[in-house]
Coordinates of C-alpha atoms in Angstrom, one line a residue:
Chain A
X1 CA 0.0 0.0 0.0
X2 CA 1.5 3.4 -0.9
X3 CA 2.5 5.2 2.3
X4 CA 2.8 9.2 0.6
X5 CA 0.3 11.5 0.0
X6 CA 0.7 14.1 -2.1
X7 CA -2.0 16.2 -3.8
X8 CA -3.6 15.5 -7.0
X9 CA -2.5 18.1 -9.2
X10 CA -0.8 21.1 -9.7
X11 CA 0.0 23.9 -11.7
X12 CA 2.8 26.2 -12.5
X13 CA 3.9 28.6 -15.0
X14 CA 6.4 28.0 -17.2
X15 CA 10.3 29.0 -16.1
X16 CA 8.8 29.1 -12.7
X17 CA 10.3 27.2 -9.7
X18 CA 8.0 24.7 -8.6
X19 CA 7.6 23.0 -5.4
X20 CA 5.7 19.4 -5.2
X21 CA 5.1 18.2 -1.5
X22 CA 5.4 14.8 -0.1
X23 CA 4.3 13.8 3.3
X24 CA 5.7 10.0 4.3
X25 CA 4.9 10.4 8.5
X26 CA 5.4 6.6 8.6
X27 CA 8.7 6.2 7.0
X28 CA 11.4 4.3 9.4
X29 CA 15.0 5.2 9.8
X30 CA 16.1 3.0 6.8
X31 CA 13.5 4.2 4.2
X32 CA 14.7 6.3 0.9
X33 CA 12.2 8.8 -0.4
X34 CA 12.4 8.4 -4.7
X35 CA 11.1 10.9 -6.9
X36 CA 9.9 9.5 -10.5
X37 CA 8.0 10.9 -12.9
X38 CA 5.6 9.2 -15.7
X39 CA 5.0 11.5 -19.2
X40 CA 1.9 10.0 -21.1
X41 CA 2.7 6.9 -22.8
X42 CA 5.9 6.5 -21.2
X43 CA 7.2 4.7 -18.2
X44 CA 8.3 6.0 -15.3
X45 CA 11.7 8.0 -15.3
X46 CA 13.7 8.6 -12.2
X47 CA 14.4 12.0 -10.7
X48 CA 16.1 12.0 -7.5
X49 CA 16.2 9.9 -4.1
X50 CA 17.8 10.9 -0.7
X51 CA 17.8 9.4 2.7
X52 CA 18.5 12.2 5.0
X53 CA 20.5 15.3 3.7
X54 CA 18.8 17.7 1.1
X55 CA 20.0 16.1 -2.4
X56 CA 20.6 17.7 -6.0
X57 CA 21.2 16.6 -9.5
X58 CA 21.2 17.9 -12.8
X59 CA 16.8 17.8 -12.9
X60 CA 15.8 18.9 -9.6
X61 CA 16.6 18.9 -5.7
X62 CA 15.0 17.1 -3.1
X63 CA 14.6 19.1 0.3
X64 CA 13.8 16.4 3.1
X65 CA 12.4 17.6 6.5
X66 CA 14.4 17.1 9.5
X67 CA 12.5 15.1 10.9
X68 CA 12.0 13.1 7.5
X69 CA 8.2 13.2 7.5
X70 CA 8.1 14.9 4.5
X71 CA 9.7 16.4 1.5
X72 CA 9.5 18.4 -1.2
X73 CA 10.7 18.3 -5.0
X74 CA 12.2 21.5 -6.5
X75 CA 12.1 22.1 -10.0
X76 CA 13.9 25.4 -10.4
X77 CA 12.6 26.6 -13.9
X78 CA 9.3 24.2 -15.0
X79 CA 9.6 24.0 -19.0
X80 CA 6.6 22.3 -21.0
X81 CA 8.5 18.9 -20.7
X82 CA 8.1 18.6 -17.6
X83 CA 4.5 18.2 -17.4
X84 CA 3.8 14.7 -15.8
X85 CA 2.6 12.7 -13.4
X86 CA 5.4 13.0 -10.2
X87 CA 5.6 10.1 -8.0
X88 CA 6.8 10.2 -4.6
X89 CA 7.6 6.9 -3.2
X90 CA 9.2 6.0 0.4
X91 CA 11.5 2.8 -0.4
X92 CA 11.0 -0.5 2.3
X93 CA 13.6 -1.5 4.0
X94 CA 13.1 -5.1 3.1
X95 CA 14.0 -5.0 -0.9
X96 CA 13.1 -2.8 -3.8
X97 CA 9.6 -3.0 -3.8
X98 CA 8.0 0.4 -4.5
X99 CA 4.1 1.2 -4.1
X100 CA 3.1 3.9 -6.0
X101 CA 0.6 6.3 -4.9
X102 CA -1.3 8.5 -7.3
X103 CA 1.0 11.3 -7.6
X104 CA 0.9 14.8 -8.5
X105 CA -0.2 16.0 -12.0
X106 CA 1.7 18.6 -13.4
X107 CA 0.5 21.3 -15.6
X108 CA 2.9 23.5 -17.4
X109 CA 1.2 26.7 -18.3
X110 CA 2.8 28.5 -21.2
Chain B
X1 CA 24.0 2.7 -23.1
X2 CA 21.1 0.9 -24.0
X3 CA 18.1 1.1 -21.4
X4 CA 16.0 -1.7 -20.4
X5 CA 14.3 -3.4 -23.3
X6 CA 11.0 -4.8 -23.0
X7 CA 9.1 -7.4 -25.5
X8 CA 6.9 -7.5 -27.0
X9 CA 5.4 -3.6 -27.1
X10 CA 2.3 -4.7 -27.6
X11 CA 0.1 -8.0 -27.4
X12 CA -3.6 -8.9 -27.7
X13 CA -4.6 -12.5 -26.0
X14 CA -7.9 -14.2 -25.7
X15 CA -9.4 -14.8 -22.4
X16 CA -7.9 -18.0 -20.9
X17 CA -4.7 -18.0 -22.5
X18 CA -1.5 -17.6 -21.1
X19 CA 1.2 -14.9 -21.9
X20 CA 5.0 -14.7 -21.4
X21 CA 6.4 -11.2 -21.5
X22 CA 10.3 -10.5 -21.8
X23 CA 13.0 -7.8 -19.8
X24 CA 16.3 -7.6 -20.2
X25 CA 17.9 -4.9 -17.6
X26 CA 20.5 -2.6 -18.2
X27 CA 24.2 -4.5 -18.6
X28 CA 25.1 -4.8 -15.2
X29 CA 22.0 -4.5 -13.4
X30 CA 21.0 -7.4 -11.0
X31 CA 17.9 -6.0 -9.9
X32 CA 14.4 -6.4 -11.7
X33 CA 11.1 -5.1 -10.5
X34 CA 7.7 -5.3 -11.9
X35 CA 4.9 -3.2 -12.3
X36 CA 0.9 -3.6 -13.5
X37 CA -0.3 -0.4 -14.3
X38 CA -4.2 0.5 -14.7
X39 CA -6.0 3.3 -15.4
X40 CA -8.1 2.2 -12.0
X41 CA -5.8 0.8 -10.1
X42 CA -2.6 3.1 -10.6
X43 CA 1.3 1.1 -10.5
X44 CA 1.2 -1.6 -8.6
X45 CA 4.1 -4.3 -7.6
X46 CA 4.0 -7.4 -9.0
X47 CA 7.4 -8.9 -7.6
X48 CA 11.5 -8.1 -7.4
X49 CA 14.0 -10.4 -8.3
X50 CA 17.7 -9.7 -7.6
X51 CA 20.7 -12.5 -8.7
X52 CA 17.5 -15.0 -9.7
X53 CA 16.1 -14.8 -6.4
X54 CA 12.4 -13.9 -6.2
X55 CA 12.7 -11.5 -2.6
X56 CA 9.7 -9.7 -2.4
X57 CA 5.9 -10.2 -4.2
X58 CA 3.0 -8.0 -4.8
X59 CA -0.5 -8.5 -3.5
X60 CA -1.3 -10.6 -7.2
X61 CA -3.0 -14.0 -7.3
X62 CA -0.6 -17.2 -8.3
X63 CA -1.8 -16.7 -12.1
X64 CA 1.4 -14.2 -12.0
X65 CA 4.6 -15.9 -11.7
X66 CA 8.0 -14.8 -12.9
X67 CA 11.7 -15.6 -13.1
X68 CA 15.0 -14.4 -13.5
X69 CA 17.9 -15.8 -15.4
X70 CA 21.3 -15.6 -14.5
X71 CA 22.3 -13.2 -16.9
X72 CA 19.6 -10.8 -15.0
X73 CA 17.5 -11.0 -17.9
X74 CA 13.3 -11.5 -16.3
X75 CA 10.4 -12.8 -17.8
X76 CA 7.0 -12.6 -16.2
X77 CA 4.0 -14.9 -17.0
X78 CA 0.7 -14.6 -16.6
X79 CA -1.6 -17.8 -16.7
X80 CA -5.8 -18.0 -17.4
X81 CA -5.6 -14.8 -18.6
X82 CA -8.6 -12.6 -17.8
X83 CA -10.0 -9.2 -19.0
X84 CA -8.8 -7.7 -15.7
X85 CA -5.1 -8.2 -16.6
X86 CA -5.3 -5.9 -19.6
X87 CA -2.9 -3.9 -18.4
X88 CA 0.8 -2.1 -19.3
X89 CA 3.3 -4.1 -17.8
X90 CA 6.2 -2.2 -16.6
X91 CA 9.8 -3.9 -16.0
X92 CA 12.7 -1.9 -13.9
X93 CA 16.0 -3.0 -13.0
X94 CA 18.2 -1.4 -10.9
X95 CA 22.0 -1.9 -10.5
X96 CA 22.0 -2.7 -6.9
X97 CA 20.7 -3.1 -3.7
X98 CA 18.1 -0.7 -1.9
X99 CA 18.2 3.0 -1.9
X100 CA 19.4 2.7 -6.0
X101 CA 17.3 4.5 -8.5
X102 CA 15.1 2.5 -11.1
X103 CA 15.1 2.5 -14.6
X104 CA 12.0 1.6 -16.5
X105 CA 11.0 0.1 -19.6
X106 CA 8.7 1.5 -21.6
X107 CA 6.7 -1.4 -21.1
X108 CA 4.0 -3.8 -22.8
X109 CA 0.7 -3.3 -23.3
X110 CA -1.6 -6.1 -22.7
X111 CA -4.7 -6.2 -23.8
X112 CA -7.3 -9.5 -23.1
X113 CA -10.6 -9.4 -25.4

């Protein structure tokens, strides 16, 4: 059973930073929080993961709480390709098993 | 570096049938996942497999099985096929152990008339 709840959709201009939140109150000390987002007619595509310590790469950062209850993925300038369907997901800590909530959709606005 | 190739793209089968769909990982990559994903029910686990070892299964009736081989490459099967299991069937693999991000396949579609 997915363990994140995030909200259904959102919207954002484009070149915009955007903010998607993630709240994961049950996650143990082991968990990972993942980040993957699904275009249409595509599978899913990894953005970022992190365990404890604020994280960055090349497509976004990933702020975690300090008290890792939550999180929040930053994209610093939204451009049309990044409309999708962003999946928060906080990884077990018996194997790679990932249940997928139903995500945030992300509209682009021109 | 080629990404994780799924087979076939697409399929049709008749109710009752059985199906065998294909993954081979990324070079080097030990871990495969799978996925079911429906317009009602969302992505959901089917099982994970990591150096041929099945470690963790999905909330799916026995009709789903799968296996790994021992050059990581996975196939799934899905027996007594019903309309229910029309479905996009994702694959993943991963190069190691927990906490590693997944790539996906772009999948097969499924469809059971």
């Amino acid at each position: 059973d997915a363990k994140t709840t995030q909200p259904n959709s959102m919207e954002s201009n484009e070149e915009e930073p955007v903010h998607l939140p993630c709240n994961h109150s049950t996650i143990s000390g082991t968990d990972y929080i993942h980040w993957y987002r699904q275009l249409p007619s595509q599978g899913p595509e990894y953005v970022i993961h992190g365990l404890t310590s604020n994280v960055n790469n090349r497509m976004a950062s990933l702020a975690i709480a300090e008290d890792r209850k939550s999180s929040t993925l930053i994209l610093h300038r939204a451009t049309l390709r990044d409309a999708a369907v962003y999946y928060c997901i906080q990884g077990t800590d018996t194997g790679n098993q990932f249940y997928f909530g139903t995500g945030t959709s992300l509209t682009v606005i021109p | 570096k080629a990404g994780v190739t799924q087979t076939p793209r697409y399929l049709i089968k008749t109710r009752g049938q059985q199906v065998t769909l294909s993954c081979s990982p990324i070079s080097g990559h030990r871990s495969v996942s799978w996925y079911q994903q429906t317009p009602g029910q969302g992505l959901q686990f089917l099982f994970e497999y990591f150096s041929e070892t099945q470690r963790n299964k999905g909330n799916f009736p026995g009709r789903f099985s799968g296996r790994q081989f021992s050059n990581s490459r996975s196939e799934m099967n899905v027996s007594t096929l019903e309309l229910g299991d029309s479905a996009l069937y994702l694959c993943a693999s991963s190069p190691r152990d927990r906490g590693n991000g997944y790539t996906f396949g772009s999948g097969t579609r499924l469809t059971v008339v």
